[in-house]
Coordinates of C-alpha atoms in Angstrom, one line a residue:
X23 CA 0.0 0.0 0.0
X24 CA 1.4 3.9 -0.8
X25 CA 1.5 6.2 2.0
X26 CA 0.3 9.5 2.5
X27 CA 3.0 12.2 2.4
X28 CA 2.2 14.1 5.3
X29 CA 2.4 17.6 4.9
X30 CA 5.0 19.5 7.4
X31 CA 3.1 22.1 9.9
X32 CA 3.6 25.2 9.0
X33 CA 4.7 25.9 12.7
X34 CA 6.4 24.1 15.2
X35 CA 7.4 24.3 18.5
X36 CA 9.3 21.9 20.1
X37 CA 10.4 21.9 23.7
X38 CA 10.6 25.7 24.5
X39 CA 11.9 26.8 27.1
X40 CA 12.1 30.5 28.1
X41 CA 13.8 32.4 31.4
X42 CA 14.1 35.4 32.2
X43 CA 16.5 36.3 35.3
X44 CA 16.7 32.8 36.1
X45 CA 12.8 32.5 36.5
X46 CA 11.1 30.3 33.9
X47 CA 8.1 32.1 31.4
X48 CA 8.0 29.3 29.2
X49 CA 8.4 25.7 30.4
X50 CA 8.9 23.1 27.6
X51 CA 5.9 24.1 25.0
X52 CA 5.1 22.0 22.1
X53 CA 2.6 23.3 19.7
X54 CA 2.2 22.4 15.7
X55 CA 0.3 24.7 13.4
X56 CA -0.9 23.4 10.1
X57 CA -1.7 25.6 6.8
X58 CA -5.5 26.7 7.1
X59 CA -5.7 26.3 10.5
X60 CA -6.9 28.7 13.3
X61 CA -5.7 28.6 16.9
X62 CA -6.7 30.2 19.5
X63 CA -4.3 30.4 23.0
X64 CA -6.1 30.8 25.8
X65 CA -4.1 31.8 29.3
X66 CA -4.7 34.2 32.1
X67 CA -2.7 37.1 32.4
X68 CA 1.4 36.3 33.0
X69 CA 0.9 32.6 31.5
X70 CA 3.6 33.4 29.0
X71 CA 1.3 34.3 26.1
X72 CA 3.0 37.4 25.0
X73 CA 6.4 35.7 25.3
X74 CA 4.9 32.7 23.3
X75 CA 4.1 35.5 20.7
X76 CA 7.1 37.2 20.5
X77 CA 9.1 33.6 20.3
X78 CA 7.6 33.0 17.0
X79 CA 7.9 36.6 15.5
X80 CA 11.6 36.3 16.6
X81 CA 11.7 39.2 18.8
X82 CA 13.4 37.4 21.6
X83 CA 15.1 33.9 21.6
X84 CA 14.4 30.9 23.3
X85 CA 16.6 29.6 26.5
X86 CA 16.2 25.9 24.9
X87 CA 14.0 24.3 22.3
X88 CA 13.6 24.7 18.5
X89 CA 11.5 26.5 16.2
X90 CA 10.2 25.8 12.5
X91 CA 8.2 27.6 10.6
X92 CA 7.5 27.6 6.5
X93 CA 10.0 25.0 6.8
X94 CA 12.7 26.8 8.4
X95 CA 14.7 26.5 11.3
X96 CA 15.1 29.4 13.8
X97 CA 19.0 30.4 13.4
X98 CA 19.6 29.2 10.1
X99 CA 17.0 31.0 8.3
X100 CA 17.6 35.2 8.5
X101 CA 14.7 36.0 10.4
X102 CA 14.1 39.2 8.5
X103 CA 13.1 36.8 5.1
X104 CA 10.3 35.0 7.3
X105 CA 8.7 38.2 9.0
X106 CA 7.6 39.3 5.7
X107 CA 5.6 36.3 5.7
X108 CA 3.8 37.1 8.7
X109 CA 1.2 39.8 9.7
X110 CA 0.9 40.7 13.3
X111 CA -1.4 42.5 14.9
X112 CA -0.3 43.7 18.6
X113 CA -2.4 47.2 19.1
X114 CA -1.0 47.6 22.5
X115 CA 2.0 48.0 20.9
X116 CA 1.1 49.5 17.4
X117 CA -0.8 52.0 18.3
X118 CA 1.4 53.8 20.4
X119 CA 5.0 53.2 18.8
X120 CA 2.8 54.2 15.1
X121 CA 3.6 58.4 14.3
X122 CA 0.9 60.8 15.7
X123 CA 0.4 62.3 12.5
X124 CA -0.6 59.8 10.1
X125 CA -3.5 59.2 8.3
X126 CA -5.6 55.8 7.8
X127 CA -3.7 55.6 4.5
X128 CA -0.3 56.0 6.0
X129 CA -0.9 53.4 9.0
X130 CA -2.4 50.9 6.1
X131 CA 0.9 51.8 3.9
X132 CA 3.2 50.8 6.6
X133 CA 2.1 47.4 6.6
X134 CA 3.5 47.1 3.3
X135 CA 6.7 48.7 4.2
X136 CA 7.1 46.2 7.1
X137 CA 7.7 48.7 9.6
X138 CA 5.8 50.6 12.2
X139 CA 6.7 53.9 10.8
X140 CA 6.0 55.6 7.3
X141 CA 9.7 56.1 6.3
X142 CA 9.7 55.7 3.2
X143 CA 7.4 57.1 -0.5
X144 CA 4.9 54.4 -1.7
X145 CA 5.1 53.0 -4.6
X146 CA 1.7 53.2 -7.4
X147 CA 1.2 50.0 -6.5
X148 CA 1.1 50.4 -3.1
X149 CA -1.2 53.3 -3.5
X150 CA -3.6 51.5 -5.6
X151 CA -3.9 48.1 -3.4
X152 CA -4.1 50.4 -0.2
X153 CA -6.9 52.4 -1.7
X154 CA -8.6 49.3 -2.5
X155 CA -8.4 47.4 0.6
X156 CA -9.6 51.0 2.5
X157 CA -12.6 50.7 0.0
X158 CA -13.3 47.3 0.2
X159 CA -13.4 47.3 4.1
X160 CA -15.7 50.3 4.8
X161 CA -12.8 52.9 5.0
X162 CA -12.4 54.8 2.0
X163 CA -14.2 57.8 3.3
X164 CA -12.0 58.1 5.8
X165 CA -8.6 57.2 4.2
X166 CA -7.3 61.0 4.9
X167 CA -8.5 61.1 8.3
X168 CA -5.9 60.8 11.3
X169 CA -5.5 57.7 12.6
X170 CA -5.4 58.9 16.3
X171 CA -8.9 60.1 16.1
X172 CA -10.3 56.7 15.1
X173 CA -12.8 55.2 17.9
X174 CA -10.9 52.3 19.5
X175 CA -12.8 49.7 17.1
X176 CA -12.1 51.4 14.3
X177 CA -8.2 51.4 14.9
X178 CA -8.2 47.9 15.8
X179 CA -10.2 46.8 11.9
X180 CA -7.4 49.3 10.5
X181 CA -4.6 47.8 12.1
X182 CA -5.9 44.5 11.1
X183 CA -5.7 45.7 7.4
X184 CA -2.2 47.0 7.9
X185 CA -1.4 43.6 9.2
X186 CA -3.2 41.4 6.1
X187 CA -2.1 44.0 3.3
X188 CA 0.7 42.1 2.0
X189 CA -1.6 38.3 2.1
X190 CA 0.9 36.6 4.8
X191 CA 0.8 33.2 5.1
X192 CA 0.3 33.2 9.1
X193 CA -0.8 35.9 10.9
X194 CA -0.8 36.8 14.6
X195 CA -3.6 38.2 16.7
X196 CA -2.3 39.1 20.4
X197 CA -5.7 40.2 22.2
X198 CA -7.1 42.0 19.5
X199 CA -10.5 42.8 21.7
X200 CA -8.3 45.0 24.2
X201 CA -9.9 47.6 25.4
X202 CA -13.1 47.2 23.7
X203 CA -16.5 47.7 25.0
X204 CA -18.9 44.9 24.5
X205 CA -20.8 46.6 21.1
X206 CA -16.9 47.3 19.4
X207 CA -15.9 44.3 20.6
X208 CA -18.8 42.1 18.9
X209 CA -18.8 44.4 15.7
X210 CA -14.7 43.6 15.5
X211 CA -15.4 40.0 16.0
X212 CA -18.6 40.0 13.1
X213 CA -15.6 42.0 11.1
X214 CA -12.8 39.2 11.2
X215 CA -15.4 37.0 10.6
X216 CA -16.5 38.2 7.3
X217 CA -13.1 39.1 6.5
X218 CA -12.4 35.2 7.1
X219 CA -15.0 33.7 4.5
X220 CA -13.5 34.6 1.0
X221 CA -9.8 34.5 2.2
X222 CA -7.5 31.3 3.3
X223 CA -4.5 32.1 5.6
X224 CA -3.3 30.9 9.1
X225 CA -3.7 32.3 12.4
X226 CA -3.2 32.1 16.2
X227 CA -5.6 34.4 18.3
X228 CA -4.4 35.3 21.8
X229 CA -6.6 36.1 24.6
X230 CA -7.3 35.5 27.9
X231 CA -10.9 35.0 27.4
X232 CA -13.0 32.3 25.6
X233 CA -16.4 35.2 24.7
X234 CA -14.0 37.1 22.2
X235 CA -13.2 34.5 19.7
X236 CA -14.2 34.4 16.9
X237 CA -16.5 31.6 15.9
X238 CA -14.0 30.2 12.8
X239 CA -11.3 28.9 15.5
X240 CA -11.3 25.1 15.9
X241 CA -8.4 24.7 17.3
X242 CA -7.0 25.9 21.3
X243 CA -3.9 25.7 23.6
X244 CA -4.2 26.4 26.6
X245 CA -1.4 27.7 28.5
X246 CA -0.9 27.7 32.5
X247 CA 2.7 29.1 33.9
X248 CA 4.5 28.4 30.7
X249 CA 3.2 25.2 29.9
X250 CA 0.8 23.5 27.5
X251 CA -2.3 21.9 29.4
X252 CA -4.0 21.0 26.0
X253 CA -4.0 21.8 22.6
X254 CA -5.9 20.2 20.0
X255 CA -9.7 20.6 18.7
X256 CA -11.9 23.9 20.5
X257 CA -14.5 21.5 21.2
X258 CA -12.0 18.9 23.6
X259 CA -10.1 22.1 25.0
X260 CA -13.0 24.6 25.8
X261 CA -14.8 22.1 28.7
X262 CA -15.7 22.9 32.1
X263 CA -13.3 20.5 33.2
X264 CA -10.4 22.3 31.6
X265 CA -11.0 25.7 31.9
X266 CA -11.6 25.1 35.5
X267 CA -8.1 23.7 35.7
X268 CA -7.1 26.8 33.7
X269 CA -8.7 29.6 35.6
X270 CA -7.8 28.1 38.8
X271 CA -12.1 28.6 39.3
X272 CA -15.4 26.7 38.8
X273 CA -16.4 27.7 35.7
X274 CA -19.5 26.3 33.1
X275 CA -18.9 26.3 29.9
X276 CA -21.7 27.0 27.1
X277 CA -21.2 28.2 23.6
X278 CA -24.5 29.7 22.1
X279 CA -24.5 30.4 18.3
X280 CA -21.0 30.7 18.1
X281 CA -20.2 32.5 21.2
X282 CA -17.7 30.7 23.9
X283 CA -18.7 31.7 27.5
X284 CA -17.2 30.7 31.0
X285 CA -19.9 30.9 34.0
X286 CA -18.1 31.4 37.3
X287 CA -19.6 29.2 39.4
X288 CA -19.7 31.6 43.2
X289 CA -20.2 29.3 46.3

């Protein structure tokens, strides 16, 4: 009988560890990401997510373990020629390292540029494909408007755009629903959602809370003091049973037409 060729993930973690000052943020994680799919890591505040994030985008390097992704090896592979393939999305970060005096355009122009400045003239290209995606996302009309005096919802979808402008093969969400309220934090998820259903790309989601996700992830980790508790299919990861362990609280899980919730159960 002929066997399948299995396809190679297009990210993989294996046995990372990460210290910092001798104190360990990252405890052996393992974690495979194939093409298409859509993981979500789910971890209460200081389980190492943000570390986790900034392993893979090569910001920082790990104490121990290895890293592959589009079939590269961390350290052999200049890290500069894989970022381009990546879109990230970080507004806690973006939004106040970005210039004070750009426009919608500029911000959306800098994703092409790869950096988080506009330091550089666009090229007609870039013009035309920014103008487009502005248009085709409900932004056009306000293309020439600052950027700063977006609402919060409005600078996350933009800053979303910047990240998906050049079509990366695996993108990066680190709690995109920061600092939402609940009506910009639905209308954001209804927007990656409809963003989702005519486009194919890769994606982890990062949050610390199961009622923000959107409802195309089928896939979780879930991450506890540096360490992988689970990771495989939502529906096996998001239980009562394991998000109890995880939260370190009762909790009831329901999902109701797509939305993930976690009950606290008070004594």
């Amino acid at each position: 009988m002929k066997k399948t060729e299995q396809t190679a993930p297009l990210l993989s973690l294996h046995g990372i560890k990460f210290y910092r000052s001798g104190t360990p943020i990252l405890d052996g994680v393992d974690l495979q990401i194939s093409s298409g799919e859509h993981w979500v890591l789910l971890g209460r505040n200081g389980a190492g997510k943000t570390t986790l994030v900034n392993l893979i985008y090569g910001s920082v390097w790990p104490t121990a373990g290895r890293i592959n992704l589009f079939g590269e090896t961390f350290g052999e592979t200049p890290l500069q020629v894989l970022r381009y393939k990546i879109g990230i999305l970080d507004s806690s970060q973006q939004e106040s390292a970005l210039q004070k005096g750009l426009t919608v355009h500029d911000v959306l122009l800098t994703g092409f540029f790869h950096t988080i400045g506009f330091y550089r003239e666009s090229d007609p290209w870039e013009e035309k494909e920014a103008e487009r995606i502005l248009e085709e996302n409900g932004f056009g009309a306000k293309r020439n408007q600052l950027f700063r005096t977006l609402s919060s919802g409005e600078k996350k979808k933009v800053l979303f755009l910047r990240a998906m402008c050049t079509s990366p093969e695996f993108v990066i969400l680190d709690e995109p629903c920061s600092g939402l309220d609940l009506t910009a934090r639905e209308d954001f998820i209804d927007f990656l959602d409809e963003y989702k259903k005519n486009r194919n790309f890769t994606s982890i989601y990062i949050t610390h809370r199961i009622d923000e996700i959107p409802p195309f992830y089928e896939h979780a980790a879930l991450l506890k003091s540096g360490k992988i508790l689970f990771s495989g299919n939502i529906l096996d990861a998001f239980t009562s049973e394991k998000l109890t362990q995880l939260y370190d609280r009762k909790v009831v899980v329901e999902n109701k037409n797509g939305t993930w919730m976690a009950i606290n159960e008070r004594r």
